[in-house]
PDB file of C-alpha atoms and ligand atoms in Angstrom:
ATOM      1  CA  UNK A 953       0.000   0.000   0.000  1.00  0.00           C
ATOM      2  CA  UNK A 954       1.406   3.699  -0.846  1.00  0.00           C
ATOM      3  CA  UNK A 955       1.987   5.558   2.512  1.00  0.00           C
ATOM      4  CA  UNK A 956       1.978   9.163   2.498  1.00  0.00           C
ATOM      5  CA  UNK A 957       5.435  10.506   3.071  1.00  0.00           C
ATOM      6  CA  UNK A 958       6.309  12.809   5.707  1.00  0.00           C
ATOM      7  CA  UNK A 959       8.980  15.032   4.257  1.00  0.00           C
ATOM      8  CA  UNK A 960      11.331  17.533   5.339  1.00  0.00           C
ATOM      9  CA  UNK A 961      13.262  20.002   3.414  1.00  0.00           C
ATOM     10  CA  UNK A 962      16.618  20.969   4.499  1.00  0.00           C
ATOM     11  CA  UNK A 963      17.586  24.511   3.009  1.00  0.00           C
ATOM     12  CA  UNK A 964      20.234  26.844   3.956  1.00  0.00           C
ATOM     13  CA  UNK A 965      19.189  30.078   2.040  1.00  0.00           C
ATOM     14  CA  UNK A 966      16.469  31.527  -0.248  1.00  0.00           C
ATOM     15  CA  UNK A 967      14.222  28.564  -0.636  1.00  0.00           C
ATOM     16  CA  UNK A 968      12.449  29.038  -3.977  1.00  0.00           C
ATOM     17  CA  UNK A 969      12.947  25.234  -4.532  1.00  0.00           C
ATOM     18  CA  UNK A 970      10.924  24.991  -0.920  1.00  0.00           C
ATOM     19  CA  UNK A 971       8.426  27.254  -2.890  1.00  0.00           C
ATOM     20  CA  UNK A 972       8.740  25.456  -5.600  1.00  0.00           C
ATOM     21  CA  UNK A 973       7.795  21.626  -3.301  1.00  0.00           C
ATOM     22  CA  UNK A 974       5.035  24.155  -1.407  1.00  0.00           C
ATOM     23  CA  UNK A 975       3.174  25.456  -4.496  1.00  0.00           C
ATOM     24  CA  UNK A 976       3.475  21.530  -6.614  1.00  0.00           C
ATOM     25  CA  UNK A 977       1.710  20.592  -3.587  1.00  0.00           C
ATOM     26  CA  UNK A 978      -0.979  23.004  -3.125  1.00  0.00           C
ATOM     27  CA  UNK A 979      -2.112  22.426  -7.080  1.00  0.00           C
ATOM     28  CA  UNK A 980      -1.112  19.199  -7.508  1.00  0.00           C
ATOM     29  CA  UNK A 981      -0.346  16.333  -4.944  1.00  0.00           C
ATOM     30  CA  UNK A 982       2.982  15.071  -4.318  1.00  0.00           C
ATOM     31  CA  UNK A 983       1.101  12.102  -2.007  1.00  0.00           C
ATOM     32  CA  UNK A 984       3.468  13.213   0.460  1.00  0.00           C
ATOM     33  CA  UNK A 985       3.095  16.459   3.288  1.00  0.00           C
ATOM     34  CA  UNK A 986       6.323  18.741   4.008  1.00  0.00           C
ATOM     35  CA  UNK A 987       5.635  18.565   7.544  1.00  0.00           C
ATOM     36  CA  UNK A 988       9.342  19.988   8.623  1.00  0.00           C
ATOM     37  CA  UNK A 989      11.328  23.010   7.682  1.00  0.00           C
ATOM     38  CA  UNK A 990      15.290  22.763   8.689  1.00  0.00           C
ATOM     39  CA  UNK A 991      18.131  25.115   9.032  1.00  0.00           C
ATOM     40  CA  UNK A 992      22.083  25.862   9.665  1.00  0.00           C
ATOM     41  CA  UNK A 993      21.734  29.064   8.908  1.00  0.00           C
ATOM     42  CA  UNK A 994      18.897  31.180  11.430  1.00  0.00           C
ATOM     43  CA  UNK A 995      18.354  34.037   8.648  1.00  0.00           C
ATOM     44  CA  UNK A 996      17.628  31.332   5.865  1.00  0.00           C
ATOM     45  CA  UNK A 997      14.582  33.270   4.070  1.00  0.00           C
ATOM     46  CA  UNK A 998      13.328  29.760   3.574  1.00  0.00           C
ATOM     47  CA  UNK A 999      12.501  29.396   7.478  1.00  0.00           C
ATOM     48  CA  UNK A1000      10.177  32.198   6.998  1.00  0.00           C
ATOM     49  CA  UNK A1001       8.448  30.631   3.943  1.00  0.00           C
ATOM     50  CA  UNK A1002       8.106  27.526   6.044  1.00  0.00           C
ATOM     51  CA  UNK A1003       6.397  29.735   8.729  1.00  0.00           C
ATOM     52  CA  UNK A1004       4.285  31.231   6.087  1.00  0.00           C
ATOM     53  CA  UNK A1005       2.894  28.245   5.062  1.00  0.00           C
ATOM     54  CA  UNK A1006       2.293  26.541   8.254  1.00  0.00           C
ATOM     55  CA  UNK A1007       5.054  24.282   8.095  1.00  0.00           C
ATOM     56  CA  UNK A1008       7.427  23.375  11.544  1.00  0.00           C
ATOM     57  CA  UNK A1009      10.474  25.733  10.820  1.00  0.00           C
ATOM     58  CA  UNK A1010      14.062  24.628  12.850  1.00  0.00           C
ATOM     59  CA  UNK A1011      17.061  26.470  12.929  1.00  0.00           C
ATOM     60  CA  UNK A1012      19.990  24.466  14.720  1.00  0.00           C
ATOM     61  CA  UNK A1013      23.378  26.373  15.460  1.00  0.00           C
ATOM     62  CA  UNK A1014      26.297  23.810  14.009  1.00  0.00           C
ATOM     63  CA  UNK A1015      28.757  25.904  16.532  1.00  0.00           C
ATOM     64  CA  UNK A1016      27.130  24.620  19.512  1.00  0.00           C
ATOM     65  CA  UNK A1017      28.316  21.420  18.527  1.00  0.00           C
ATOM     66  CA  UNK A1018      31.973  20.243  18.941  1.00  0.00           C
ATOM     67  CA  UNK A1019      31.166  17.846  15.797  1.00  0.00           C
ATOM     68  CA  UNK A1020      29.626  17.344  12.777  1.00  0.00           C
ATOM     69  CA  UNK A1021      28.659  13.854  13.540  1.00  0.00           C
ATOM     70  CA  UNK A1022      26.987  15.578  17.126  1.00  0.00           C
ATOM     71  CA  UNK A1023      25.108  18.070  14.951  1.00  0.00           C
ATOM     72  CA  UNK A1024      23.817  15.565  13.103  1.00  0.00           C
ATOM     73  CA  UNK A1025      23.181  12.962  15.205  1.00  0.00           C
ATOM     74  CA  UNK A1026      20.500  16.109  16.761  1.00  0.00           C
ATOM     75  CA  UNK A1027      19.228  16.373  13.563  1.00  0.00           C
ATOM     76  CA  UNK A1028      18.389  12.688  13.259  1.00  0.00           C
ATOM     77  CA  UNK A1029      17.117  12.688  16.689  1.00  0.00           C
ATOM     78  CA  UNK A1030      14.372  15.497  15.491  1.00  0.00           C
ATOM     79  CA  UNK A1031      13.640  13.286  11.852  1.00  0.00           C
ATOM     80  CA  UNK A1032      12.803  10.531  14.229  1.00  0.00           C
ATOM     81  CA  UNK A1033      10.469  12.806  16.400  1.00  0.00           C
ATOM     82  CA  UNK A1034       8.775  13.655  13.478  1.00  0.00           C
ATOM     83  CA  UNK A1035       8.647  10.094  11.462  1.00  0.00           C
ATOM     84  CA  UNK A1036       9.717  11.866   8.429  1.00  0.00           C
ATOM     85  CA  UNK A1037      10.369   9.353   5.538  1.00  0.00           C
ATOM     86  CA  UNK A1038      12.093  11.565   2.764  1.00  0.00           C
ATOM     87  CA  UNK A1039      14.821  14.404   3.363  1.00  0.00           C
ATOM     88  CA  UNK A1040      15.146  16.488   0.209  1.00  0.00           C
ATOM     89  CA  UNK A1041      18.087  19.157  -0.015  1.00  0.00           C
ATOM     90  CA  UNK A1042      17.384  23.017  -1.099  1.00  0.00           C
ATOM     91  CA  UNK A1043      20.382  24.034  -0.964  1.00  0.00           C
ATOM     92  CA  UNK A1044      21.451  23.093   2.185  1.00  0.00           C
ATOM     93  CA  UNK A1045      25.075  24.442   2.213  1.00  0.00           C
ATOM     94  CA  UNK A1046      26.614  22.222   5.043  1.00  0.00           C
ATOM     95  CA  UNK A1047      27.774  18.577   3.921  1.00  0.00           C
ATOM     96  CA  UNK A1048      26.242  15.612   5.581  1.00  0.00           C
ATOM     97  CA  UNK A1049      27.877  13.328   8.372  1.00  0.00           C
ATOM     98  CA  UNK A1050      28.315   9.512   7.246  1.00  0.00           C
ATOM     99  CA  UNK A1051      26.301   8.940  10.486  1.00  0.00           C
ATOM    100  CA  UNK A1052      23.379  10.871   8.695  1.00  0.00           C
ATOM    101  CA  UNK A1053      23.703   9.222   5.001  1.00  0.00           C
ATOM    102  CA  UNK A1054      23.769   5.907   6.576  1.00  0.00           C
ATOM    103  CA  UNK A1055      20.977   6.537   8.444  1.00  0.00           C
ATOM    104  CA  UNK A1056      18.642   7.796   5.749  1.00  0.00           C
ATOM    105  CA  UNK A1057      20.689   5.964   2.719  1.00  0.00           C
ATOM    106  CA  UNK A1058      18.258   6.120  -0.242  1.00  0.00           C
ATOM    107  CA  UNK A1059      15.796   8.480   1.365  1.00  0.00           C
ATOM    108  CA  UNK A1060      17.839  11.786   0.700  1.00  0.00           C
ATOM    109  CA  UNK A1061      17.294  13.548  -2.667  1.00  0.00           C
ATOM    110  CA  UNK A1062      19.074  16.722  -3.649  1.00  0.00           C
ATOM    111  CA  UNK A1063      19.449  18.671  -6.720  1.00  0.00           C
ATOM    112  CA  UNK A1064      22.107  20.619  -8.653  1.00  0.00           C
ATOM    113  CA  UNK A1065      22.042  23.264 -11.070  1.00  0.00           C
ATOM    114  CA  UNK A1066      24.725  21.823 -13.899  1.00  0.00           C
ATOM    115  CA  UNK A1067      24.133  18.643 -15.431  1.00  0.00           C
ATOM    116  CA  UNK A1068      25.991  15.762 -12.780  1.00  0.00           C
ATOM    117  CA  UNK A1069      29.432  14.797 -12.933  1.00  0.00           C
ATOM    118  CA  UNK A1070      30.111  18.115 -14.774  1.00  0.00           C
ATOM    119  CA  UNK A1071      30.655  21.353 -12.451  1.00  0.00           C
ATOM    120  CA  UNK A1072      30.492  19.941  -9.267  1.00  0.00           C
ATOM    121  CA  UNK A1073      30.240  22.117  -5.866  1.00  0.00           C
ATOM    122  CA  UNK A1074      28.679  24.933  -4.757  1.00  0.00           C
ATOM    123  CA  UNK A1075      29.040  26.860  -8.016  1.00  0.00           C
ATOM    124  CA  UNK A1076      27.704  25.226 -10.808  1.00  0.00           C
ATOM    125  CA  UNK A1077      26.054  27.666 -12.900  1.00  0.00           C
ATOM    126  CA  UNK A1078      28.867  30.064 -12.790  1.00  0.00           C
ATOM    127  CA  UNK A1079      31.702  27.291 -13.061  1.00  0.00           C
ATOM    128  CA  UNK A1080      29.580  26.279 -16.629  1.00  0.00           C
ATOM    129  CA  UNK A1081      29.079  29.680 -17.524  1.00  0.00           C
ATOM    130  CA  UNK A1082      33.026  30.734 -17.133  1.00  0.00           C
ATOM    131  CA  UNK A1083      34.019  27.388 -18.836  1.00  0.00           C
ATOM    132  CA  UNK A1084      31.980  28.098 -21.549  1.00  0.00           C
ATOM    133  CA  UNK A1085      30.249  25.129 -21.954  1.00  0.00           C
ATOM    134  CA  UNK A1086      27.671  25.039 -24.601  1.00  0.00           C
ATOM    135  CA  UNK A1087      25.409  22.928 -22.906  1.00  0.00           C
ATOM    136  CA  UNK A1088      24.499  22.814 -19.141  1.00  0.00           C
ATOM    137  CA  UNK A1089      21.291  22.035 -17.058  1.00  0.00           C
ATOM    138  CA  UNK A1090      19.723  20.514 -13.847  1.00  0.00           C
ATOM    139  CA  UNK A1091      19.993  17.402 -11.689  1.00  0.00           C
ATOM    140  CA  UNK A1092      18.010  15.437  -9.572  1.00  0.00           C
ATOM    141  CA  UNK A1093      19.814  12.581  -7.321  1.00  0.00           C
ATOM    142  CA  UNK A1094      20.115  10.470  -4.241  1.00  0.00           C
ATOM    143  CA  UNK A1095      22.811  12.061  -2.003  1.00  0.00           C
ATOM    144  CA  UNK A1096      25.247   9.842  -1.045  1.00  0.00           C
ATOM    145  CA  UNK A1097      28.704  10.763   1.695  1.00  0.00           C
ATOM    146  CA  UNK A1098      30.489  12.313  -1.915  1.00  0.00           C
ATOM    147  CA  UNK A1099      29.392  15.385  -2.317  1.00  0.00           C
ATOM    148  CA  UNK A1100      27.193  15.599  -6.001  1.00  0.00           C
ATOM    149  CA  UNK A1101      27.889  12.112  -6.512  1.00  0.00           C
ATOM    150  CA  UNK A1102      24.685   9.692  -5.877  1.00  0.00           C
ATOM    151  CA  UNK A1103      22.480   7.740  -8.286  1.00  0.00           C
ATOM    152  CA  UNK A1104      21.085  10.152 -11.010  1.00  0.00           C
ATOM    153  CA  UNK A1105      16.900  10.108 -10.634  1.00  0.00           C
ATOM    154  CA  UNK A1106      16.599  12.971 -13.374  1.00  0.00           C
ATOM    155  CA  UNK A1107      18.589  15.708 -15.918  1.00  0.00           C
ATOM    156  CA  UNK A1108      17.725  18.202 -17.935  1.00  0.00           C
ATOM    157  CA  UNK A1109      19.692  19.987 -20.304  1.00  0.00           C
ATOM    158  CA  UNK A1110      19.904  23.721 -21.508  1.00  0.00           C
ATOM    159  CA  UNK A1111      22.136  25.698 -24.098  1.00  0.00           C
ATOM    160  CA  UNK A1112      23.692  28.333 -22.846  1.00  0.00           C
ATOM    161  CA  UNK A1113      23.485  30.874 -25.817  1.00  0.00           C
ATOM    162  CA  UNK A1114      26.241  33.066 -27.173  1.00  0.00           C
ATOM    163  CA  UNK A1115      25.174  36.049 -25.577  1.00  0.00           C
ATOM    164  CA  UNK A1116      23.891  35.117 -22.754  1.00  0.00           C
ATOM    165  CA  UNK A1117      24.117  36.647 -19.439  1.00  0.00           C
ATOM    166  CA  UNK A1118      25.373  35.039 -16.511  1.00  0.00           C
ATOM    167  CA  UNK A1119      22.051  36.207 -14.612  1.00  0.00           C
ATOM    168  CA  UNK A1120      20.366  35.069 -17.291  1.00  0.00           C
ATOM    169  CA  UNK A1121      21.352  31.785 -17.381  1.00  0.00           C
ATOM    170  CA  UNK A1122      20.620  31.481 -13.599  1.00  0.00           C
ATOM    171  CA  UNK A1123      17.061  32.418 -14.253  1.00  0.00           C
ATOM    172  CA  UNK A1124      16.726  29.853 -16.745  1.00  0.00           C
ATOM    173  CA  UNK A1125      18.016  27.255 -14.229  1.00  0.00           C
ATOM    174  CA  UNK A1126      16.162  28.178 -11.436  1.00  0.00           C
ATOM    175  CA  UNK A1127      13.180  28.019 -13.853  1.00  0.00           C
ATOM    176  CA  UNK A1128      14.287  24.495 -14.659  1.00  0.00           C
ATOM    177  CA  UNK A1129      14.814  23.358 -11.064  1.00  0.00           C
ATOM    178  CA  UNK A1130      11.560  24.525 -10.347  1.00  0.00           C
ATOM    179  CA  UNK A1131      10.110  22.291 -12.768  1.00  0.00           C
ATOM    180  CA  UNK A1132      11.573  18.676 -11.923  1.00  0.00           C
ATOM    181  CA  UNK A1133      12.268  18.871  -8.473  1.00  0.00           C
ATOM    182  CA  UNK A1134       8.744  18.241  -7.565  1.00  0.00           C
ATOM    183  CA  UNK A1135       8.338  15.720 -10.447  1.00  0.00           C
ATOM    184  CA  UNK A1136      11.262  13.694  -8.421  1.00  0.00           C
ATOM    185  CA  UNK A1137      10.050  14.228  -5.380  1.00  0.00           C
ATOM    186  CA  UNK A1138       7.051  12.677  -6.583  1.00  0.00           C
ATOM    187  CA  UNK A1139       8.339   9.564  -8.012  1.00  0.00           C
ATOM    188  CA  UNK A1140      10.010   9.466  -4.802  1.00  0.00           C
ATOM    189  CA  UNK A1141       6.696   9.321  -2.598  1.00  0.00           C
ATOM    190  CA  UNK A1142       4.732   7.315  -5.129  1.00  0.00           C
ATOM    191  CA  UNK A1143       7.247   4.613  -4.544  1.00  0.00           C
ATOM    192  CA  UNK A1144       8.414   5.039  -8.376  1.00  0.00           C
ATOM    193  CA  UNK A1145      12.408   5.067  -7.855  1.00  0.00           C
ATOM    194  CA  UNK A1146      14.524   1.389  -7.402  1.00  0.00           C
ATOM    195  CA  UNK A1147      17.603   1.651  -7.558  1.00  0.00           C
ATOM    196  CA  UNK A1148      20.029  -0.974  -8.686  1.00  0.00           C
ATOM    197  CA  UNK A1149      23.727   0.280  -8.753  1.00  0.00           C
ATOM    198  CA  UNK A1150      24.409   3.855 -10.603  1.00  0.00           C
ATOM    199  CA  UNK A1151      21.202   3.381 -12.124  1.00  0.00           C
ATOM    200  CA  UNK A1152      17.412   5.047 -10.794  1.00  0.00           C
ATOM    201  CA  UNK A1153      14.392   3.230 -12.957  1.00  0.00           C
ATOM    202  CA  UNK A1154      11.394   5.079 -12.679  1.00  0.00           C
ATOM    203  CA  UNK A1155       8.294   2.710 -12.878  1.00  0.00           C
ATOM    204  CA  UNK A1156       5.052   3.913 -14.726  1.00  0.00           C
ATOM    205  CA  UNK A1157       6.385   7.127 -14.977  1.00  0.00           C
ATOM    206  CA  UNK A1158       3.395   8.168 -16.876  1.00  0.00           C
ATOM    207  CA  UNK A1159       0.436   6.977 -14.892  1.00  0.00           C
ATOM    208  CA  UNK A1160       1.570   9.702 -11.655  1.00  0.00           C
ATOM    209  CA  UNK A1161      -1.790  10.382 -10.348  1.00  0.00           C
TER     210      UNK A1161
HETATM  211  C1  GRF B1300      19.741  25.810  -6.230  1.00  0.00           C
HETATM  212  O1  GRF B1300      20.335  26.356  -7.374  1.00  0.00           O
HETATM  213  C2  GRF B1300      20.125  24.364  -6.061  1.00  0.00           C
HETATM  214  O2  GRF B1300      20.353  23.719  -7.278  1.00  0.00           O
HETATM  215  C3  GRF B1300      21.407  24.441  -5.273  1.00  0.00           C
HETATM  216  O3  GRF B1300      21.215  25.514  -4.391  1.00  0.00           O
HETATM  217  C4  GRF B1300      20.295  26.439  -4.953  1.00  0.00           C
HETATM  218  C5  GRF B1300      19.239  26.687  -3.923  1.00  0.00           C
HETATM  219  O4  GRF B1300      18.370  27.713  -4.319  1.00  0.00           O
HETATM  220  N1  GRF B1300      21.678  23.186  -4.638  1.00  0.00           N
HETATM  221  P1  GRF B1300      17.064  28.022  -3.463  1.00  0.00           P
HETATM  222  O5  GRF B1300      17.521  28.312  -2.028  1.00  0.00           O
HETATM  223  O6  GRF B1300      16.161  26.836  -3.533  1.00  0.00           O
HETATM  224  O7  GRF B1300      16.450  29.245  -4.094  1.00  0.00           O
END
């Protein structure tokens, strides 16, 4: 039987890919709730989008832990309070313990804006856009202890045009991100993902309800 997913997003900054979950889910249905807002950083504008919406906002200060693994191992503590199922990154700018990959192995999405292994790290659309790559894009993937690195659940591409601005391109992305991160998500809590190795099949892709 499908369950419906308790989810929570873990975003460090501006949160229009927690808008992005919010809104899919208003208008659409994900068949899962985003039940938990969480934060390293206390001024994250996506706490107060959380708050807007109704949804449990929680800012924990990594310097009052001696430890990553400590931090995180509070973290996990306060997933299990709240029997969330799926974590999905927003830009969460603070890497993940091993203790907290093992813990939620397979249940952790997070997305990039370049198209995965290309232009890894915290600057992809400007490390594409200086490169001059003629292509670039989005992806969608399990996180894994490697930073960028997990299975690959879904990519899409974009030229980046002669003249094009480097703002430009970012709207573009963003526009992209905004797009397929729900759709993943989705697959996620409609139990449409198996993995087997490097690869992500998604099962009756077409028949989402
Ligand atoms: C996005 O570009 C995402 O791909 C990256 O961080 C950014 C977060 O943006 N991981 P926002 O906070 O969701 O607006």
């Amino acid at each position: 039987m499908l369950i419906r997913k308790r989810i929570a997003v873990f975003a460090s900054g501006f949160g229009s890919n927690l808008q992005a979950l919010i809104d899919y889910n208003k208008n659409n249905d994900l068949n899962g709730d985003i039940v938990l807002v969480f934060s390293n950083n206390k001024d994250a504008y996506a706490l107060k989008r959380a708050k807007e919406n109704k949804i449990k906002a929680v800012f924990m200060d990594p310097s009052a832990c001696s430890t990553r693994k400590q931090y995180d191992m509070k973290i996990i503590k306060l997933l299990e309070e709240e029997k969330i199922n799926l974590v999905v990154l927003a830009g969460y700018m603070f890497i993940l313990s091993h203790e907290f990959v093992c813990k939620f192995k397979n249940k952790i999405l997070n997305i990039h804006p370049a198209l995965l292994p290309s232009f890894k790290g915290a600057h992809g659309i400007k490390d594409a856009f200086e490169y001059g790559a003629r292509v670039t894009g989005v992806t969608v993937h399990f996180a894994e202890e490697d930073l960028d690195s997990g299975p690959i659940i879904l990519q899409e591409a974009l030229s980046i045009d002669q003249d094009e601005s480097l703002e430009g391109l970012e709207e573009k992305i963003h526009r992209i991100e905004h797009k397929i991160y729900p759709l993943a998500v989705k697959y996620f809590c409609e139990d449409k993902l198996k993995i087997n190795g490097r690869k992500v099949k998604i099962l009756n892709k077409n028949n989402s309800k």
